[in-house]
Amino acid sequence: MGTRAVIAGGSVAGLLTAKVLSGWYDEVVVLDRDELPLDAVHRKGVPQSRHAHGLLARGHQTIERLVPGFRDELIGRGALENDQHNDVLLYNEGRLLKRAPSNLTGLLAGRPLIESVLRAKVAEVPNIITRPGTAVDGLTAESGRLTGVRINGERLDANLVVDATGRSNRGPTWLRELGYDAAPVDEVRAGIVYTSREYRRVQGDADFLGVISGHYPENPVGCGAGANDGDRWLVTLVGMENNPPPAEPGVFEDFAAQLDGPELHRLITRAEPLTEPVRYRIGPSVRRRYEKARRLPEGFIAAGDSLVCFNPAYGQGMTIAALAAEHLAEVLENGDAQLTRRYFSGMAKIVDTAWVMSTSNDRRFDTTADKQPLASRLLVRYLSRLNKAATTDVVVGRAFLEVANLLAAPPSLLKPTTLFRVLRSG
Ligand SMILES: Cc1cc2nc3c(=O)[nH]c(=O)nc-3n(C[C@H](O)[C@H](O)[C@H](O)COP(=O)(O)OP(=O)(O)OC[C@H]3O[C@@H](n4cnc5c(N)ncnc54)[C@H](O)[C@@H]3O)c2cc1C
């Protein structure tokens, strides 16, 4: 394809993209402003790592294809595979989805562990060079084409530049400096706050591996909690900005009493805490519509949270980062002509499903968002009815989980078999 691809940001999206590009470019250089330890530790550039992270079934499968051996390595280091239908208590609008064995396999692992395993795997690839402690300051271009990046006052030439700088999202600023208008942006304010704490996990303390409780207007308190890295529970409570989960020990546990189900509150009032609660204010969900940009320089792409960052309560971020890397491989199969346009127009379709799923619920809370589109209002109402059916009907529950795991598109919930079961339950 060319001699060098440069990736700004060496986190999950950057690493997965590097792995793909290593098959096409002589040299792939990953630049990150943080030091990048191989161990599973928290670092400044990824503040979300102290909060619960799960990998959806689609993400799990896709990363394994991109980075063979990822699953075994992760499990070997303490991650837990989980049957999303049987091992996780899932409350939707106060209703507990009926559990049943399935092959919807997700992975429960701390965010630092996931990144650490990916980093070790990528480090084995000889033509990927990682330069930690190196912040990208801007881009360079000539005649409508990117020619590289600026770092510490120097220039590093590249045929392709990937913005994988995450939520801090430097790409639009860099493009503006080169005279390109900002791409249109869709934004929905979820208005939620996460507070998380870790506890010791002992054998037999629960008959589940995770609890997910969605927030909704009648009870805007939720959670995402899971068995984590061997002997831990990582418990994230979710609240709204006007009623955030407290960061004081003891009060944090009391807050969990507001959850729809009693299980998590019961668990954490008995378990031994291992850390202090930490808080994270989730900003808006932002989708950068590069596919609609009037002009873009050839040789620029964006991946992971810098392209789209979701309300994390739906656990979609890493899966979309993996799907973007897989899509990039398909785009490269057809050469590098118009690579930027082809990449972004394909990504728009990939992001659509996840975006509709997460923002349909969030728009119910966002007073500043545009009026909710009819399709999205209907989806919310239908899902509410479907959730009721899923408390007793495992076929309906399974159909819902396939969509939530991004294995099927929302219209699949309208298949006659599912529709009939949902209407019958009502
Ligand atoms: C609270 C929270 C919970 C989440 N839970 C889930 C979950 O359960 N499941 C899920 O799939 N996803 C979840 N996500 C999303 C997930 O964390 C991200 O999708 C994932 O980390 C991939 O992000 P990324 O690689 O695009 O960016 P990040 O992980 O944010 O990394 C960006 C990288 O860019 C580097 N960087 C920034 N600026 C520069 C620069 N100028 N030069 C060089 N390097 C730079 C940073 O140091 C960092 O390494 C959650 C997010 C949040 C906020």
Coordinates of C-alpha atoms in Angstrom, one line a residue, residues 112-394:
P112 CA -6.5 -2.5 31.7
L113 CA -6.3 -6.2 31.3
I114 CA -8.0 -6.1 27.8
E115 CA -5.5 -3.4 26.7
S116 CA -2.6 -5.2 28.2
V117 CA -3.3 -8.5 26.3
L118 CA -3.8 -6.6 23.1
R119 CA -0.6 -4.6 23.6
A120 CA 1.4 -7.8 24.2
K121 CA -0.1 -9.5 21.1
V122 CA 0.6 -6.4 18.9
A123 CA 4.1 -6.1 20.3
E124 CA 4.8 -9.5 18.6
V125 CA 4.2 -8.1 15.1
P126 CA 7.7 -7.0 13.8
N127 CA 6.6 -4.1 11.6
I128 CA 4.5 -2.4 14.3
I129 CA 6.6 0.2 16.2
T130 CA 5.2 1.8 19.3
R131 CA 6.4 5.2 20.5
P132 CA 5.0 5.9 24.0
G133 CA 5.3 9.3 25.5
T134 CA 4.8 10.9 22.1
A135 CA 1.9 13.2 21.6
V136 CA 0.8 14.0 18.1
D137 CA 0.4 17.8 17.7
G138 CA -1.1 18.0 14.2
L139 CA -1.2 16.8 10.7
T140 CA 0.7 17.7 7.5
A141 CA -0.8 17.7 4.0
E142 CA 0.0 18.6 0.4
S143 CA -2.4 18.9 -2.5
G144 CA -5.4 17.4 -0.7
R145 CA -3.5 14.5 0.7
L146 CA -2.1 13.9 4.2
T147 CA 1.7 13.5 4.2
G148 CA 2.2 12.8 7.9
V149 CA 2.0 14.1 11.5
R150 CA 3.7 16.7 13.7
I151 CA 5.4 15.5 16.9
N152 CA 7.6 17.6 19.2
G153 CA 8.2 20.1 16.4
E154 CA 9.3 17.3 14.0
R155 CA 7.5 15.8 11.1
L156 CA 6.9 12.1 10.7
D157 CA 5.9 11.2 7.1
A158 CA 3.1 8.8 6.5
N159 CA 0.8 7.6 3.7
L160 CA -2.1 7.0 6.1
V161 CA -2.9 8.7 9.4
V162 CA -5.4 7.2 11.8
D163 CA -7.0 9.4 14.6
A164 CA -7.5 7.0 17.5
T165 CA -7.2 9.6 20.2
G166 CA -10.5 8.5 21.9
R167 CA -13.0 10.9 23.5
S168 CA -10.5 13.7 23.7
N169 CA -10.7 13.5 19.9
R170 CA -8.0 15.6 18.3
G171 CA -8.8 14.9 14.7
P172 CA -11.3 17.8 14.0
T173 CA -8.9 20.4 15.5
W174 CA -6.0 19.0 13.3
L175 CA -8.2 19.1 10.2
R176 CA -9.4 22.6 10.9
E177 CA -5.7 23.7 11.2
L178 CA -5.3 22.4 7.6
G179 CA -8.3 24.4 6.4
Y180 CA -10.9 21.6 6.4
D181 CA -14.4 22.4 7.8
A182 CA -15.5 20.3 10.8
A183 CA -17.6 17.3 9.8
P184 CA -21.2 17.4 10.9
V185 CA -21.8 16.0 14.4
D186 CA -24.7 14.2 16.0
E187 CA -24.8 14.6 19.7
V188 CA -27.1 13.3 22.4
R189 CA -26.6 14.2 26.1
A190 CA -27.2 11.1 28.2
G191 CA -26.5 13.1 31.3
I192 CA -25.3 10.2 33.3
V193 CA -22.6 9.7 36.0
Y194 CA -20.8 6.5 36.8
T195 CA -19.4 5.7 40.2
S196 CA -17.4 2.5 40.6
R197 CA -15.9 0.4 43.4
E198 CA -14.2 -3.0 43.5
Y199 CA -15.0 -5.8 46.0
R200 CA -13.5 -9.2 46.8
R201 CA -15.3 -12.0 45.0
V202 CA -15.5 -15.3 46.9
Q203 CA -16.7 -18.6 45.8
G204 CA -20.5 -19.0 46.2
D205 CA -21.2 -15.3 47.0
A206 CA -23.6 -15.1 43.9
D207 CA -25.3 -17.3 41.4
F208 CA -24.5 -14.8 38.6
L209 CA -21.4 -13.3 37.0
G210 CA -22.9 -9.9 36.2
V211 CA -25.8 -7.6 36.8
I212 CA -26.9 -5.0 34.3
S213 CA -29.8 -2.7 35.1
G214 CA -30.8 -0.1 32.6
H215 CA -31.8 3.4 33.7
Y216 CA -35.2 4.8 32.5
P217 CA -37.3 7.8 33.3
E218 CA -39.3 6.0 36.1
N219 CA -36.1 4.9 37.8
P220 CA -33.0 6.7 36.4
V221 CA -30.6 4.5 38.5
G222 CA -28.8 1.7 36.8
C223 CA -25.7 -0.5 37.1
G224 CA -23.2 -2.5 35.3
A225 CA -21.4 -4.9 37.5
G226 CA -19.4 -8.0 36.8
A227 CA -17.0 -10.6 38.1
N228 CA -13.6 -9.2 37.1
D229 CA -10.0 -10.4 36.7
G230 CA -10.3 -13.5 38.9
D231 CA -11.3 -12.7 42.4
R232 CA -13.0 -9.3 42.1
W233 CA -16.4 -7.7 41.5
L234 CA -16.2 -4.4 39.7
V235 CA -19.4 -2.6 40.5
T236 CA -20.5 0.5 38.5
L237 CA -23.6 2.4 39.7
V238 CA -25.2 4.7 37.2
G239 CA -27.2 7.8 38.1
M240 CA -28.2 11.1 36.5
E241 CA -26.3 14.4 36.9
N242 CA -28.9 15.6 39.4
N243 CA -28.7 12.3 41.4
P244 CA -25.2 10.9 40.9
P245 CA -24.1 7.7 42.6
P246 CA -22.2 8.9 45.7
A247 CA -18.4 8.5 45.9
E248 CA -18.4 8.1 49.7
P249 CA -18.0 4.5 51.1
G250 CA -21.1 3.2 52.7
V251 CA -23.4 5.8 51.0
F252 CA -22.3 4.2 47.7
E253 CA -23.7 0.9 48.8
D254 CA -26.9 2.5 50.1
F255 CA -27.5 4.0 46.7
A256 CA -27.6 0.5 45.2
A257 CA -30.8 -0.1 47.1
Q258 CA -32.6 2.1 44.5
L259 CA -31.8 -0.5 41.8
D260 CA -34.7 -2.5 40.4
G261 CA -33.4 -5.8 41.6
P262 CA -32.2 -6.6 45.2
E263 CA -29.3 -8.8 44.1
L264 CA -26.4 -6.3 43.7
H265 CA -27.3 -4.3 46.8
R266 CA -27.4 -7.5 48.8
L267 CA -24.0 -8.6 47.3
I268 CA -22.1 -5.4 48.0
T269 CA -23.4 -4.8 51.5
R270 CA -21.8 -8.1 52.4
A271 CA -18.6 -8.1 50.2
E272 CA -15.2 -6.7 51.3
P273 CA -14.5 -3.4 49.5
L274 CA -11.0 -3.3 47.9
T275 CA -11.0 0.3 46.6
E276 CA -12.5 3.6 47.3
P277 CA -15.5 4.6 45.0
V278 CA -14.4 6.7 42.0
R279 CA -16.6 8.9 39.9
Y280 CA -16.7 9.6 36.1
R281 CA -19.1 12.1 34.5
I282 CA -20.1 10.8 31.1
G283 CA -20.1 13.5 28.5
P284 CA -22.5 13.5 25.5
S285 CA -22.6 10.7 23.0
V286 CA -20.9 12.1 19.9
R287 CA -21.0 10.7 16.3
R288 CA -18.7 12.5 13.8
R289 CA -20.3 12.2 10.4
Y290 CA -17.1 12.3 8.3
E291 CA -19.1 10.5 5.6
K292 CA -21.0 13.8 5.2
A293 CA -18.0 16.1 5.3
R294 CA -17.8 18.4 2.3
R295 CA -14.0 17.9 1.9
L296 CA -11.5 15.6 3.6
P297 CA -7.9 15.0 2.9
E298 CA -7.1 11.6 1.4
G299 CA -5.2 9.4 3.8
F300 CA -7.1 10.4 6.9
I301 CA -9.3 8.0 8.9
A302 CA -10.7 8.0 12.5
A303 CA -11.4 4.9 14.6
G304 CA -12.9 4.0 18.0
D305 CA -14.2 6.7 20.3
S306 CA -12.7 9.5 18.1
L307 CA -15.2 8.5 15.4
V308 CA -18.2 7.7 17.7
C309 CA -18.4 7.7 21.5
F310 CA -21.5 6.2 23.0
N311 CA -23.2 6.3 26.3
P312 CA -21.1 3.5 27.7
A313 CA -24.0 1.9 29.6
Y314 CA -24.7 -0.2 26.4
G315 CA -21.1 -1.6 26.3
Q316 CA -20.6 -0.9 22.5
G317 CA -17.4 1.1 22.3
M318 CA -14.8 -1.7 22.0
T319 CA -17.0 -3.7 19.7
I320 CA -17.4 -0.8 17.3
A321 CA -13.6 -0.2 17.4
A322 CA -13.1 -3.8 16.4
L323 CA -15.7 -3.6 13.6
A324 CA -14.0 -0.5 12.3
A325 CA -10.7 -2.4 12.1
E326 CA -12.3 -5.3 10.3
H327 CA -14.0 -2.9 7.9
L328 CA -10.7 -1.2 7.2
A329 CA -9.2 -4.5 6.2
E330 CA -12.1 -5.0 3.7
V331 CA -11.5 -1.5 2.3
L332 CA -7.8 -2.1 1.9
E333 CA -8.6 -5.3 0.0
N334 CA -9.8 -3.0 -2.8
G335 CA -6.8 -0.8 -2.9
D336 CA -6.1 2.6 -1.5
A337 CA -7.8 4.8 -4.1
Q338 CA -10.5 6.9 -2.3
L339 CA -9.7 5.0 0.8
T340 CA -10.9 7.8 3.1
R341 CA -14.3 8.1 1.5
R342 CA -14.9 4.4 1.2
Y343 CA -13.9 3.8 4.8
F344 CA -16.2 6.5 6.3
S345 CA -19.2 5.6 4.1
G346 CA -18.9 1.9 5.2
M347 CA -18.5 3.0 8.8
A348 CA -21.7 5.0 8.7
K349 CA -23.7 1.9 8.1
I350 CA -21.8 -0.1 10.8
V351 CA -22.4 2.7 13.4
D352 CA -26.1 3.2 12.6
T353 CA -27.4 0.2 14.5
A354 CA -25.4 0.8 17.7
W355 CA -26.2 4.5 17.5
V356 CA -30.0 4.0 17.2
M357 CA -30.0 1.4 20.0
S358 CA -28.1 3.6 22.5
T359 CA -29.5 7.1 21.7
S360 CA -33.2 6.0 21.5
N361 CA -33.2 5.6 25.2
D362 CA -31.0 8.5 25.9
R363 CA -33.1 10.9 24.0
R364 CA -35.8 10.4 26.6
F365 CA -33.5 12.2 29.1
D366 CA -32.0 14.9 26.7
T367 CA -34.1 18.0 26.8
T368 CA -31.7 19.7 24.3
A369 CA -31.8 17.0 21.7
D370 CA -33.9 17.3 18.5
K371 CA -37.3 15.9 18.7
Q372 CA -37.0 12.1 18.8
P373 CA -37.5 10.6 15.4
L374 CA -40.6 8.6 15.0
A375 CA -38.7 5.4 14.4
S376 CA -36.8 5.9 17.6
R377 CA -40.0 6.5 19.6
L378 CA -41.6 3.4 18.2
L379 CA -38.5 1.4 18.9
V380 CA -38.5 2.5 22.6
R381 CA -42.2 1.6 22.9
Y382 CA -41.8 -1.7 21.2
L383 CA -38.8 -2.6 23.3
S384 CA -40.7 -1.8 26.4
R385 CA -43.3 -4.3 25.4
L386 CA -40.7 -6.8 24.3
N387 CA -39.0 -6.5 27.7
K388 CA -42.2 -7.5 29.4
A389 CA -42.4 -10.6 27.1
A390 CA -38.8 -11.5 27.8
T391 CA -39.5 -11.9 31.5
T392 CA -41.1 -15.3 30.7
D393 CA -40.3 -16.0 27.0
V394 CA -36.6 -17.0 26.4

